[in-house]
Structure formats: C-alpha cells, structure tokens
Amino acid sequence: MTGSAVFLINVLSTWYMVGVIWTVQLVHYKLFNRIGSEQFVGYEKAHCNAMSFVVIPAMLPELASSIWLAFATPTGLSNWAMSIGLVAVILIWVSTFALQVPCHQRLTCQFTETDYRRLVGTNWIRTVLWSFRGMLTAYGLLQLIGDPL
C-alpha cells in the first residue's frame, strides 16, 4: 500500500468520525435524558451495540493509518503534523476507554444524572480532538495539492 493510499484512508476515516462525534454529541447524548428511566437501560444497551457497528470500522483504520503516517510519513506531508495526529488518536482512545465507556457501562445498568452529565461533558474531549484531527488532515491535503491560488 502506498503512503498516499494510507493518507486517504486516514482522511476519510477521520472525517467520518468528525461527523459521527458531532452527531453523537449534539443529538444522541443530548436526548438521553428524555428517554425515561424505565426504558433507558434497554435503549442504552441498543445504542451501544448499534454504535459499535458505526464507529469500529472507522476507528481501527484511523488508528492504523495514523501509526503508519507518523512513522513513515509520505513525501509532501509534515512529519510533525502526522505525529501530532497520532497523539490525538491515542488521546481519543484513552478518553473513550477511560471516561466514556465506563459511563456507558454504568448507564446500561441504571440511568443516573451524574453518569449522564459525565458522559456528555467528557465527550467534548473526543469532539474537540476529532475536530482537531480533521483540521490536521485538511492541512495535509493542502500540503499535497500545494497553493491552489
């Protein structure tokens, strides 16, 4: 696989996740407290199962391509930008498994306002990081196409 193909995978998977994370942050999570406590546990379990099929096919290639790009940066791309992009991906994964997954796990047993607020609040970490990654990939695209003006 060429470096250009790996970068394309990185750009596509990152921007896919930018769209997903903003939708989750502004739509899905904002509506969680409107489900009702009696139906919430079943809804949360279904949400977690369904979202796995949405995010895993993008998060894994994003991680793999970020590692590749940081250690074998293709000509025309900034190594520092690709390295910072990898750090951002690692922070996203750490946030996911240290903060959001535990909230989801507790919420699959019982809705609590504390876990709900913690989930929505800490998810801003991933929202900001994925948005930043999107900007980094846009910067990389500009590097590859040069100055179009």
mmCIF file of C-alpha atoms in Angstrom:
data_model
loop_
_atom_site.group_PDB
_atom_site.id
_atom_site.type_symbol
_atom_site.label_atom_id
_atom_site.label_comp_id
_atom_site.label_asym_id
_atom_site.label_seq_id
_atom_site.Cartn_x
_atom_site.Cartn_y
_atom_site.Cartn_z
ATOM 1 C CA MET A 1 0.000 0.000 0.000
ATOM 2 C CA THR A 2 1.328 3.434 -0.867
ATOM 3 C CA GLY A 3 1.683 6.333 1.533
ATOM 4 C CA SER A 4 -0.923 8.242 -0.467
ATOM 5 C CA ALA A 5 -3.444 5.425 -0.036
ATOM 6 C CA VAL A 6 -2.758 5.301 3.706
ATOM 7 C CA PHE A 7 -3.218 9.070 3.947
ATOM 8 C CA LEU A 8 -6.513 8.817 2.040
ATOM 9 C CA ILE A 9 -7.721 6.145 4.484
ATOM 10 C CA ASN A 10 -6.694 8.443 7.325
ATOM 11 C CA VAL A 11 -8.507 11.460 5.873
ATOM 12 C CA LEU A 12 -11.705 9.521 5.151
ATOM 13 C CA SER A 13 -11.838 7.691 8.479
ATOM 14 C CA THR A 14 -11.070 10.863 10.422
ATOM 15 C CA TRP A 15 -13.707 12.987 8.685
ATOM 16 C CA TYR A 16 -16.234 10.173 9.000
ATOM 17 C CA MET A 17 -15.584 10.196 12.759
ATOM 18 C CA VAL A 18 -15.790 14.001 12.890
ATOM 19 C CA GLY A 19 -19.337 13.710 11.549
ATOM 20 C CA VAL A 20 -20.205 10.858 13.887
ATOM 21 C CA ILE A 21 -18.844 12.535 17.019
ATOM 22 C CA TRP A 22 -20.662 15.820 16.389
ATOM 23 C CA THR A 23 -23.909 13.927 15.737
ATOM 24 C CA VAL A 24 -23.482 11.907 18.913
ATOM 25 C CA GLN A 25 -22.557 14.984 20.956
ATOM 26 C CA LEU A 26 -25.302 17.293 19.710
ATOM 27 C CA VAL A 27 -28.099 14.791 19.024
ATOM 28 C CA HIS A 28 -27.731 11.356 20.626
ATOM 29 C CA TYR A 29 -26.309 12.294 24.016
ATOM 30 C CA LYS A 30 -28.443 15.417 24.340
ATOM 31 C CA LEU A 31 -31.573 13.268 24.048
ATOM 32 C CA PHE A 32 -30.529 10.542 26.511
ATOM 33 C CA ASN A 33 -32.175 12.256 29.461
ATOM 34 C CA ARG A 34 -35.503 12.321 27.601
ATOM 35 C CA ILE A 35 -35.847 8.544 27.247
ATOM 36 C CA GLY A 36 -37.338 7.959 30.673
ATOM 37 C CA SER A 37 -35.724 5.880 33.379
ATOM 38 C CA GLU A 38 -37.931 2.822 32.792
ATOM 39 C CA GLN A 39 -36.921 2.455 29.128
ATOM 40 C CA PHE A 40 -33.427 3.874 29.397
ATOM 41 C CA VAL A 41 -31.427 0.732 30.191
ATOM 42 C CA GLY A 42 -32.767 -1.118 27.140
ATOM 43 C CA TYR A 43 -32.276 1.952 24.970
ATOM 44 C CA GLU A 44 -28.692 2.429 26.194
ATOM 45 C CA LYS A 45 -27.809 -1.210 25.511
ATOM 46 C CA ALA A 46 -29.238 -0.944 21.985
ATOM 47 C CA HIS A 47 -27.428 2.363 21.450
ATOM 48 C CA CYS A 48 -24.061 0.908 22.499
ATOM 49 C CA ASN A 49 -24.483 -2.174 20.313
ATOM 50 C CA ALA A 50 -25.563 -0.169 17.268
ATOM 51 C CA MET A 51 -22.853 2.461 17.674
ATOM 52 C CA SER A 52 -20.149 -0.215 17.762
ATOM 53 C CA PHE A 53 -21.029 -1.117 14.174
ATOM 54 C CA VAL A 54 -20.841 2.569 13.230
ATOM 55 C CA VAL A 55 -17.537 3.537 14.878
ATOM 56 C CA ILE A 56 -15.301 0.456 14.935
ATOM 57 C CA PRO A 57 -14.979 0.207 11.114
ATOM 58 C CA ALA A 58 -13.629 3.776 11.083
ATOM 59 C CA MET A 59 -11.684 3.950 14.360
ATOM 60 C CA LEU A 60 -9.485 0.928 13.645
ATOM 61 C CA PRO A 61 -8.317 2.098 10.183
ATOM 62 C CA GLU A 62 -7.860 5.619 11.568
ATOM 63 C CA LEU A 63 -5.589 4.291 14.315
ATOM 64 C CA ALA A 64 -3.614 2.005 11.994
ATOM 65 C CA SER A 65 -3.151 4.667 9.314
ATOM 66 C CA SER A 66 -2.163 7.248 11.942
ATOM 67 C CA ILE A 67 0.567 4.947 13.228
ATOM 68 C CA TRP A 68 1.808 4.327 9.687
ATOM 69 C CA LEU A 69 1.813 8.028 8.789
ATOM 70 C CA ALA A 70 3.665 9.055 11.966
ATOM 71 C CA PHE A 71 6.448 6.555 11.387
ATOM 72 C CA ALA A 72 6.578 6.505 7.569
ATOM 73 C CA THR A 73 5.375 9.975 6.610
ATOM 74 C CA PRO A 74 4.921 10.189 2.838
ATOM 75 C CA THR A 75 6.785 12.823 0.883
ATOM 76 C CA GLY A 76 4.900 16.090 0.863
ATOM 77 C CA LEU A 77 3.359 15.689 4.321
ATOM 78 C CA SER A 78 4.729 17.184 7.533
ATOM 79 C CA ASN A 79 6.047 14.577 9.925
ATOM 80 C CA TRP A 80 5.187 16.811 12.878
ATOM 81 C CA ALA A 81 1.537 17.044 11.742
ATOM 82 C CA MET A 82 1.260 13.276 11.305
ATOM 83 C CA SER A 83 2.911 12.699 14.709
ATOM 84 C CA ILE A 84 0.550 15.143 16.429
ATOM 85 C CA GLY A 85 -2.316 13.394 14.644
ATOM 86 C CA LEU A 86 -1.227 10.083 16.151
ATOM 87 C CA VAL A 87 -1.051 11.636 19.615
ATOM 88 C CA ALA A 88 -4.604 12.950 19.127
ATOM 89 C CA VAL A 89 -5.837 9.480 18.109
ATOM 90 C CA ILE A 90 -4.194 7.935 21.156
ATOM 91 C CA LEU A 91 -5.838 10.562 23.391
ATOM 92 C CA ILE A 92 -9.203 9.806 21.756
ATOM 93 C CA TRP A 93 -8.799 6.102 22.520
ATOM 94 C CA VAL A 94 -7.680 6.813 26.102
ATOM 95 C CA SER A 95 -10.656 9.128 26.620
ATOM 96 C CA THR A 96 -13.009 6.557 25.111
ATOM 97 C CA PHE A 97 -11.909 3.678 27.323
ATOM 98 C CA ALA A 98 -11.095 5.652 30.492
ATOM 99 C CA LEU A 99 -14.066 8.036 30.522
ATOM 100 C CA GLN A 100 -16.913 7.333 28.094
ATOM 101 C CA VAL A 101 -17.003 3.516 28.152
ATOM 102 C CA PRO A 102 -17.270 3.367 31.972
ATOM 103 C CA CYS A 103 -20.166 5.858 31.836
ATOM 104 C CA HIS A 104 -21.905 3.769 29.175
ATOM 105 C CA GLN A 105 -21.334 0.607 31.210
ATOM 106 C CA ARG A 106 -22.940 2.144 34.289
ATOM 107 C CA LEU A 107 -25.768 3.598 32.204
ATOM 108 C CA THR A 108 -26.572 0.120 30.810
ATOM 109 C CA CYS A 109 -27.491 -0.833 34.382
ATOM 110 C CA GLN A 110 -29.259 2.327 35.503
ATOM 111 C CA PHE A 111 -29.755 5.899 34.342
ATOM 112 C CA THR A 112 -28.218 8.420 36.711
ATOM 113 C CA GLU A 113 -27.988 12.135 36.125
ATOM 114 C CA THR A 114 -24.351 12.044 37.299
ATOM 115 C CA ASP A 115 -23.280 9.468 34.696
ATOM 116 C CA TYR A 116 -25.329 11.175 32.019
ATOM 117 C CA ARG A 117 -23.701 14.560 32.702
ATOM 118 C CA ARG A 118 -20.240 12.982 32.930
ATOM 119 C CA LEU A 119 -20.767 11.244 29.581
ATOM 120 C CA VAL A 120 -21.923 14.395 27.799
ATOM 121 C CA GLY A 121 -19.253 16.549 29.444
ATOM 122 C CA THR A 122 -16.289 14.257 28.865
ATOM 123 C CA ASN A 123 -17.354 13.505 25.295
ATOM 124 C CA TRP A 124 -16.323 17.067 24.427
ATOM 125 C CA ILE A 125 -12.734 15.800 24.747
ATOM 126 C CA ARG A 126 -13.262 13.460 21.807
ATOM 127 C CA THR A 127 -15.317 16.014 19.892
ATOM 128 C CA VAL A 128 -12.525 18.591 20.112
ATOM 129 C CA LEU A 129 -9.772 16.059 19.373
ATOM 130 C CA TRP A 130 -11.531 14.614 16.308
ATOM 131 C CA SER A 131 -12.260 18.108 15.033
ATOM 132 C CA PHE A 132 -8.578 18.968 15.509
ATOM 133 C CA ARG A 133 -7.607 15.795 13.638
ATOM 134 C CA GLY A 134 -9.916 16.817 10.829
ATOM 135 C CA MET A 135 -8.079 20.125 10.585
ATOM 136 C CA LEU A 136 -4.731 18.314 10.563
ATOM 137 C CA THR A 137 -5.836 16.115 7.673
ATOM 138 C CA ALA A 138 -7.098 19.204 5.828
ATOM 139 C CA TYR A 139 -3.662 20.745 6.366
ATOM 140 C CA GLY A 140 -2.103 17.589 4.925
ATOM 141 C CA LEU A 141 -4.362 17.789 1.874
ATOM 142 C CA LEU A 142 -3.315 21.401 1.344
ATOM 143 C CA GLN A 143 0.335 20.349 1.572
ATOM 144 C CA LEU A 144 -0.194 17.725 -1.121
ATOM 145 C CA ILE A 145 -2.109 19.919 -3.559
ATOM 146 C CA GLY A 146 0.086 22.945 -2.984
ATOM 147 C CA ASP A 147 -1.105 26.513 -3.251
ATOM 148 C CA PRO A 148 -4.189 26.363 -5.496
ATOM 149 C CA LEU A 149 -4.262 30.161 -5.920
#
